[in-house]
Amino acid sequence: MGYYEPKGFYSGGQWKRASHKFDTLNPADGSVWAAVEDADLSDTKKAIESAQTAFAEWASLPFTERVDYMLKIAAEIERRRDDLIKAVQGEGGGWFGKGVHEANALQEIFKSAAGAAYGSIGEVLPSASGKMSIAIRRPMGVIAVISPWNVPALLSARQFAFPLVAGNTIVLKPSEETPYCGGLFFAEVCDAVGLPAGVFNVVTCSRDNVAAVGDELIENPAIKGICFTGSTAVGRSIAAKAGAHLKKCCIELGGKDALIICEDADLDRAAQLANFGSFMHQGQICMSVEKLL
């Protein structure tokens, strides 16, 4: 997949155009990989409204029907895996093996989400009065997902697949560096399998609009939870804003990850692993090796 022409951003089950576009570049040579819709605050509010409108019906579906959609999504990803692999290289700057890994992992994520829907959603609580006391988990509502550029497909899917199958609706904002791999690819997949309108929405925007769009995805009253993967600095800001509104927030940030080499280790093998762990995808991974002990 060389130059890519997106259909638009995805809101309310429709492909929509924004008033402006922005370019996403191939990191290998600086060429324009795609011209993407630059959604603004108004576009974001409409996407959230679409997700809120779709929530009640999606949450009320028998869980087995939501499971069927997850399995259809996994099958559609398999059908489109070559397109994703090429996009991971052309848009994301990854190598072929990384693209294969993301494409394969995606299928397992949605299959795992399907399986998770068969788990317990409640528990019997102890009661001092001798009455039956039961806690039941219910879907929250609209979940905002803000995903990163480094492993865009895998990290986007991992954040929204499980809330989605549990009955929540999604508004996903992928990184402005990887709007296709991290967002529009999934919009195409969900559109192809006939996911109900408004259940899954993708808002793409440039760096110029990211602050306003990001704040709306946290502060809009319809948003009930936020999932974010990215830098510690941005994650701290998102968590603080979510806390100010008493909203649930799940953030995955960077670390200072250690590779511990024991006295009896095979040093040649340890050196190979240290090299791979440090420089895979140019070290642009949240759990890449940061120090050797």
GROMACS .gro file of C-alpha atoms in nm:
model
  293
    1MET     CA    1   0.000   0.000   0.000
    2GLY     CA    2   0.171   0.316  -0.123
    3TYR     CA    3  -0.014   0.648  -0.125
    4TYR     CA    4  -0.349   0.599   0.046
    5GLU     CA    5  -0.668   0.798  -0.008
    6PRO     CA    6  -0.888   0.782   0.305
    7LYS     CA    7  -1.266   0.785   0.272
    8GLY     CA    8  -1.291   1.042   0.551
    9PHE     CA    9  -1.318   1.013   0.927
   10TYR     CA   10  -1.582   0.774   1.062
   11SER     CA   11  -1.874   0.901   1.269
   12GLY     CA   12  -2.224   0.765   1.319
   13GLY     CA   13  -2.166   0.483   1.073
   14GLN     CA   14  -2.075   0.724   0.792
   15TRP     CA   15  -1.758   0.847   0.627
   16LYS     CA   16  -1.744   1.223   0.673
   17ARG     CA   17  -1.530   1.510   0.549
   18ALA     CA   18  -1.380   1.784   0.762
   19SER     CA   19  -1.322   2.141   0.650
   20HIS     CA   20  -0.946   2.079   0.620
   21LYS     CA   21  -0.701   1.795   0.567
   22PHE     CA   22  -0.351   1.724   0.691
   23ASP     CA   23  -0.071   1.511   0.551
   24THR     CA   24   0.069   1.202   0.718
   25LEU     CA   25   0.420   1.119   0.604
   26ASN     CA   26   0.620   0.806   0.534
   27PRO     CA   27   0.898   0.828   0.797
   28ALA     CA   28   1.142   0.643   0.570
   29ASP     CA   29   1.157   0.907   0.298
   30GLY     CA   30   0.936   1.198   0.407
   31SER     CA   31   0.689   1.146   0.122
   32VAL     CA   32   0.317   1.207   0.175
   33TRP     CA   33   0.154   0.876   0.259
   34ALA     CA   34  -0.202   1.007   0.292
   35ALA     CA   35  -0.408   1.325   0.310
   36VAL     CA   36  -0.632   1.279   0.614
   37GLU     CA   37  -0.939   1.465   0.740
   38ASP     CA   38  -0.855   1.720   1.009
   39ALA     CA   39  -1.160   1.690   1.235
   40ASP     CA   40  -1.229   1.980   1.471
   41LEU     CA   41  -1.418   2.032   1.795
   42SER     CA   42  -1.758   2.030   1.627
   43ASP     CA   43  -1.681   1.705   1.443
   44THR     CA   44  -1.569   1.546   1.770
   45LYS     CA   45  -1.885   1.649   1.954
   46LYS     CA   46  -2.098   1.494   1.679
   47ALA     CA   47  -1.901   1.169   1.696
   48ILE     CA   48  -1.955   1.156   2.073
   49GLU     CA   49  -2.326   1.223   2.024
   50SER     CA   50  -2.343   0.937   1.775
   51ALA     CA   51  -2.177   0.703   2.024
   52GLN     CA   52  -2.415   0.816   2.300
   53THR     CA   53  -2.718   0.760   2.078
   54ALA     CA   54  -2.601   0.409   1.986
   55PHE     CA   55  -2.513   0.307   2.342
   56ALA     CA   56  -2.849   0.189   2.478
   57GLU     CA   57  -2.926  -0.047   2.191
   58TRP     CA   58  -2.570  -0.185   2.174
   59ALA     CA   59  -2.559  -0.244   2.551
   60SER     CA   60  -2.895  -0.422   2.543
   61LEU     CA   61  -2.790  -0.673   2.277
   62PRO     CA   62  -2.741  -1.030   2.399
   63PHE     CA   63  -2.370  -1.066   2.466
   64THR     CA   64  -2.354  -1.350   2.214
   65GLU     CA   65  -2.443  -1.105   1.936
   66ARG     CA   66  -2.161  -0.874   2.038
   67VAL     CA   67  -1.932  -1.177   2.043
   68ASP     CA   68  -2.034  -1.256   1.686
   69TYR     CA   69  -1.924  -0.908   1.580
   70MET     CA   70  -1.584  -0.957   1.747
   71LEU     CA   71  -1.531  -1.279   1.554
   72LYS     CA   72  -1.639  -1.112   1.229
   73ILE     CA   73  -1.391  -0.832   1.297
   74ALA     CA   74  -1.113  -1.086   1.355
   75ALA     CA   75  -1.197  -1.258   1.026
   76GLU     CA   76  -1.208  -0.929   0.836
   77ILE     CA   77  -0.869  -0.830   0.980
   78GLU     CA   78  -0.728  -1.158   0.850
   79ARG     CA   79  -0.870  -1.079   0.506
   80ARG     CA   80  -0.706  -0.735   0.509
   81ARG     CA   81  -0.380  -0.833   0.681
   82ASP     CA   82  -0.159  -0.756   0.378
   83ASP     CA   83  -0.298  -0.403   0.359
   84LEU     CA   84  -0.225  -0.350   0.727
   85ILE     CA   85   0.127  -0.490   0.701
   86LYS     CA   86   0.206  -0.250   0.418
   87ALA     CA   87   0.054   0.042   0.608
   88VAL     CA   88   0.257  -0.037   0.921
   89GLN     CA   89   0.564   0.002   0.700
   90GLY     CA   90   0.452   0.296   0.483
   91GLU     CA   91   0.273   0.506   0.744
   92GLY     CA   92   0.428   0.383   1.067
   93GLY     CA   93   0.791   0.335   0.968
   94GLY     CA   94   0.797  -0.025   1.087
   95TRP     CA   95   0.965  -0.321   0.920
   96PHE     CA   96   0.787  -0.615   0.759
   97GLY     CA   97   0.819  -0.843   1.063
   98LYS     CA   98   0.662  -0.581   1.289
   99GLY     CA   99   0.370  -0.548   1.051
  100VAL     CA  100   0.318  -0.925   1.054
  101HIS     CA  101   0.327  -0.925   1.433
  102GLU     CA  102   0.064  -0.651   1.461
  103ALA     CA  103  -0.165  -0.813   1.203
  104ASN     CA  104  -0.148  -1.151   1.375
  105ALA     CA  105  -0.188  -1.007   1.724
  106LEU     CA  106  -0.500  -0.813   1.624
  107GLN     CA  107  -0.692  -1.128   1.543
  108GLU     CA  108  -0.604  -1.275   1.882
  109ILE     CA  109  -0.712  -0.956   2.060
  110PHE     CA  110  -1.063  -0.971   1.916
  111LYS     CA  111  -1.089  -1.345   1.974
  112SER     CA  112  -0.978  -1.288   2.334
  113ALA     CA  113  -1.239  -1.014   2.371
  114ALA     CA  114  -1.502  -1.254   2.240
  115GLY     CA  115  -1.394  -1.512   2.497
  116ALA     CA  116  -1.390  -1.257   2.779
  117ALA     CA  117  -1.760  -1.190   2.721
  118TYR     CA  118  -1.837  -1.538   2.853
  119GLY     CA  119  -1.681  -1.461   3.191
  120SER     CA  120  -1.862  -1.366   3.511
  121ILE     CA  121  -2.005  -1.014   3.521
  122GLY     CA  122  -2.098  -1.016   3.890
  123GLU     CA  123  -2.046  -1.168   4.230
  124VAL     CA  124  -2.234  -1.256   4.547
  125LEU     CA  125  -2.131  -1.028   4.835
  126PRO     CA  126  -2.131  -1.109   5.206
  127SER     CA  127  -2.436  -0.975   5.386
  128ALA     CA  128  -2.448  -0.898   5.759
  129SER     CA  129  -2.830  -0.907   5.750
  130GLY     CA  130  -2.850  -1.250   5.593
  131LYS     CA  131  -3.001  -1.116   5.271
  132MET     CA  132  -2.886  -1.199   4.920
  133SER     CA  133  -2.648  -0.924   4.806
  134ILE     CA  134  -2.535  -0.929   4.444
  135ALA     CA  135  -2.304  -0.693   4.249
  136ILE     CA  136  -2.350  -0.683   3.872
  137ARG     CA  137  -2.117  -0.506   3.631
  138ARG     CA  138  -2.283  -0.302   3.358
  139PRO     CA  139  -2.139  -0.114   3.058
  140MET     CA  140  -2.040   0.243   3.139
  141GLY     CA  141  -2.138   0.426   2.821
  142VAL     CA  142  -1.916   0.609   2.574
  143ILE     CA  143  -1.545   0.533   2.609
  144ALA     CA  144  -1.281   0.764   2.459
  145VAL     CA  145  -0.967   0.593   2.329
  146ILE     CA  146  -0.652   0.791   2.250
  147SER     CA  147  -0.388   0.570   2.092
  148PRO     CA  148  -0.017   0.611   2.007
  149TRP     CA  149   0.188   0.594   1.688
  150ASN     CA  150   0.458   0.342   1.777
  151VAL     CA  151   0.251   0.020   1.767
  152PRO     CA  152  -0.068   0.183   1.645
  153ALA     CA  153  -0.287  -0.107   1.536
  154LEU     CA  154  -0.216  -0.338   1.828
  155LEU     CA  155  -0.237  -0.070   2.097
  156SER     CA  156  -0.559   0.079   1.957
  157ALA     CA  157  -0.730  -0.259   1.937
  158ARG     CA  158  -0.621  -0.364   2.284
  159GLN     CA  159  -0.779  -0.050   2.429
  160PHE     CA  160  -1.119  -0.064   2.258
  161ALA     CA  161  -1.196  -0.433   2.187
  162PHE     CA  162  -1.275  -0.531   2.546
  163PRO     CA  163  -1.489  -0.225   2.635
  164LEU     CA  164  -1.669  -0.271   2.303
  165VAL     CA  165  -1.768  -0.634   2.356
  166ALA     CA  166  -1.878  -0.546   2.712
  167GLY     CA  167  -2.144  -0.316   2.567
  168ASN     CA  168  -1.976   0.024   2.561
  169THR     CA  169  -1.952   0.244   2.253
  170ILE     CA  170  -1.624   0.392   2.133
  171VAL     CA  171  -1.480   0.719   2.003
  172LEU     CA  172  -1.120   0.656   1.897
  173LYS     CA  173  -0.866   0.926   1.824
  174PRO     CA  174  -0.553   0.774   1.670
  175SER     CA  175  -0.219   0.951   1.668
  176GLU     CA  176  -0.182   1.219   1.401
  177GLU     CA  177   0.129   1.027   1.291
  178THR     CA  178  -0.062   0.703   1.220
  179PRO     CA  179  -0.429   0.786   1.161
  180TYR     CA  180  -0.482   0.488   0.930
  181CYS     CA  181  -0.300   0.210   1.117
  182GLY     CA  182  -0.434   0.327   1.451
  183GLY     CA  183  -0.787   0.422   1.350
  184LEU     CA  184  -0.918   0.431   0.995
  185PHE     CA  185  -0.818   0.070   0.931
  186PHE     CA  186  -1.053  -0.036   1.212
  187ALA     CA  187  -1.325   0.193   1.081
  188GLU     CA  188  -1.303   0.017   0.745
  189VAL     CA  189  -1.319  -0.321   0.917
  190CYS     CA  190  -1.616  -0.232   1.138
  191ASP     CA  191  -1.797  -0.077   0.843
  192ALA     CA  192  -1.738  -0.392   0.636
  193VAL     CA  193  -1.880  -0.627   0.903
  194GLY     CA  194  -2.188  -0.412   0.954
  195LEU     CA  195  -2.127  -0.294   1.309
  196PRO     CA  196  -2.431  -0.080   1.405
  197ALA     CA  197  -2.398   0.290   1.330
  198GLY     CA  198  -2.244   0.496   1.609
  199VAL     CA  199  -2.108   0.202   1.804
  200PHE     CA  200  -1.753   0.266   1.681
  201ASN     CA  201  -1.629   0.608   1.569
  202VAL     CA  202  -1.287   0.735   1.457
  203VAL     CA  203  -1.192   1.102   1.473
  204THR     CA  204  -0.868   1.197   1.298
  205CYS     CA  205  -0.705   1.534   1.354
  206SER     CA  206  -0.378   1.718   1.304
  207ARG     CA  207  -0.144   1.839   1.575
  208ASP     CA  208  -0.305   2.182   1.542
  209ASN     CA  209  -0.640   2.043   1.662
  210VAL     CA  210  -0.522   1.769   1.894
  211ALA     CA  211  -0.544   1.975   2.215
  212ALA     CA  212  -0.906   2.080   2.158
  213VAL     CA  213  -1.014   1.736   2.035
  214GLY     CA  214  -0.832   1.560   2.316
  215ASP     CA  215  -0.985   1.781   2.584
  216GLU     CA  216  -1.333   1.718   2.442
  217LEU     CA  217  -1.274   1.343   2.456
  218ILE     CA  218  -1.202   1.380   2.828
  219GLU     CA  219  -1.437   1.655   2.942
  220ASN     CA  220  -1.753   1.595   2.737
  221PRO     CA  221  -2.024   1.483   2.985
  222ALA     CA  222  -2.119   1.186   2.764
  223ILE     CA  223  -1.769   1.038   2.795
  224LYS     CA  224  -1.767   0.797   3.090
  225GLY     CA  225  -1.415   0.656   3.064
  226ILE     CA  226  -1.083   0.728   2.893
  227CYS     CA  227  -0.816   0.487   2.769
  228PHE     CA  228  -0.478   0.635   2.677
  229THR     CA  229  -0.144   0.494   2.572
  230GLY     CA  230   0.144   0.736   2.525
  231SER     CA  231   0.399   0.953   2.700
  232THR     CA  232   0.416   1.000   3.074
  233ALA     CA  233   0.377   1.377   3.042
  234VAL     CA  234   0.057   1.357   2.837
  235GLY     CA  235  -0.074   1.070   3.047
  236ARG     CA  236  -0.029   1.270   3.366
  237SER     CA  237  -0.226   1.558   3.213
  238ILE     CA  238  -0.507   1.328   3.095
  239ALA     CA  239  -0.531   1.155   3.433
  240ALA     CA  240  -0.551   1.492   3.610
  241LYS     CA  241  -0.829   1.616   3.383
  242ALA     CA  242  -1.020   1.288   3.415
  243GLY     CA  243  -0.982   1.305   3.793
  244ALA     CA  244  -1.121   1.657   3.800
  245HIS     CA  245  -1.440   1.519   3.644
  246LEU     CA  246  -1.436   1.200   3.856
  247LYS     CA  247  -1.408   0.987   3.544
  248LYS     CA  248  -1.242   0.649   3.519
  249CYS     CA  249  -0.913   0.660   3.332
  250CYS     CA  250  -0.681   0.380   3.220
  251ILE     CA  251  -0.337   0.499   3.109
  252GLU     CA  252  -0.036   0.303   2.985
  253LEU     CA  253   0.280   0.514   2.983
  254GLY     CA  254   0.654   0.476   2.938
  255GLY     CA  255   0.887   0.296   3.177
  256LYS     CA  256   1.250   0.252   3.274
  257ASP     CA  257   1.267  -0.115   3.188
  258ALA     CA  258   1.555  -0.331   3.302
  259LEU     CA  259   1.704  -0.644   3.147
  260ILE     CA  260   1.861  -0.848   3.430
  261ILE     CA  261   2.146  -1.079   3.326
  262CYS     CA  262   2.217  -1.349   3.583
  263GLU     CA  263   2.560  -1.493   3.657
  264ASP     CA  264   2.490  -1.823   3.479
  265ALA     CA  265   2.345  -1.662   3.165
  266ASP     CA  266   2.458  -1.744   2.811
  267LEU     CA  267   2.627  -1.411   2.739
  268ASP     CA  268   2.605  -1.440   2.360
  269ARG     CA  269   2.232  -1.505   2.386
  270ALA     CA  270   2.190  -1.230   2.645
  271ALA     CA  271   2.368  -0.983   2.416
  272GLN     CA  272   2.137  -1.075   2.128
  273LEU     CA  273   1.831  -1.024   2.345
  274ALA     CA  274   1.963  -0.695   2.480
  275ASN     CA  275   2.021  -0.572   2.126
  276PHE     CA  276   1.672  -0.674   2.012
  277GLY     CA  277   1.505  -0.540   2.326
  278SER     CA  278   1.683  -0.206   2.299
  279PHE     CA  279   1.660  -0.136   1.927
  280MET     CA  280   1.350  -0.316   1.797
  281HIS     CA  281   1.151  -0.047   1.611
  282GLN     CA  282   1.439   0.191   1.685
  283GLY     CA  283   1.370   0.156   2.057
  284GLN     CA  284   1.033   0.329   2.017
  285ILE     CA  285   0.842   0.085   2.239
  286CYS     CA  286   0.713   0.146   2.591
  287MET     CA  287   0.879  -0.165   2.732
  288SER     CA  288   1.203  -0.145   2.535
  289VAL     CA  289   1.520  -0.220   2.732
  290GLU     CA  290   1.635   0.101   2.899
  291LYS     CA  291   1.905  -0.036   3.126
  292LEU     CA  292   2.106  -0.356   3.170
  293LEU     CA  293   2.176  -0.503   3.513
   0.00000   0.00000   0.00000
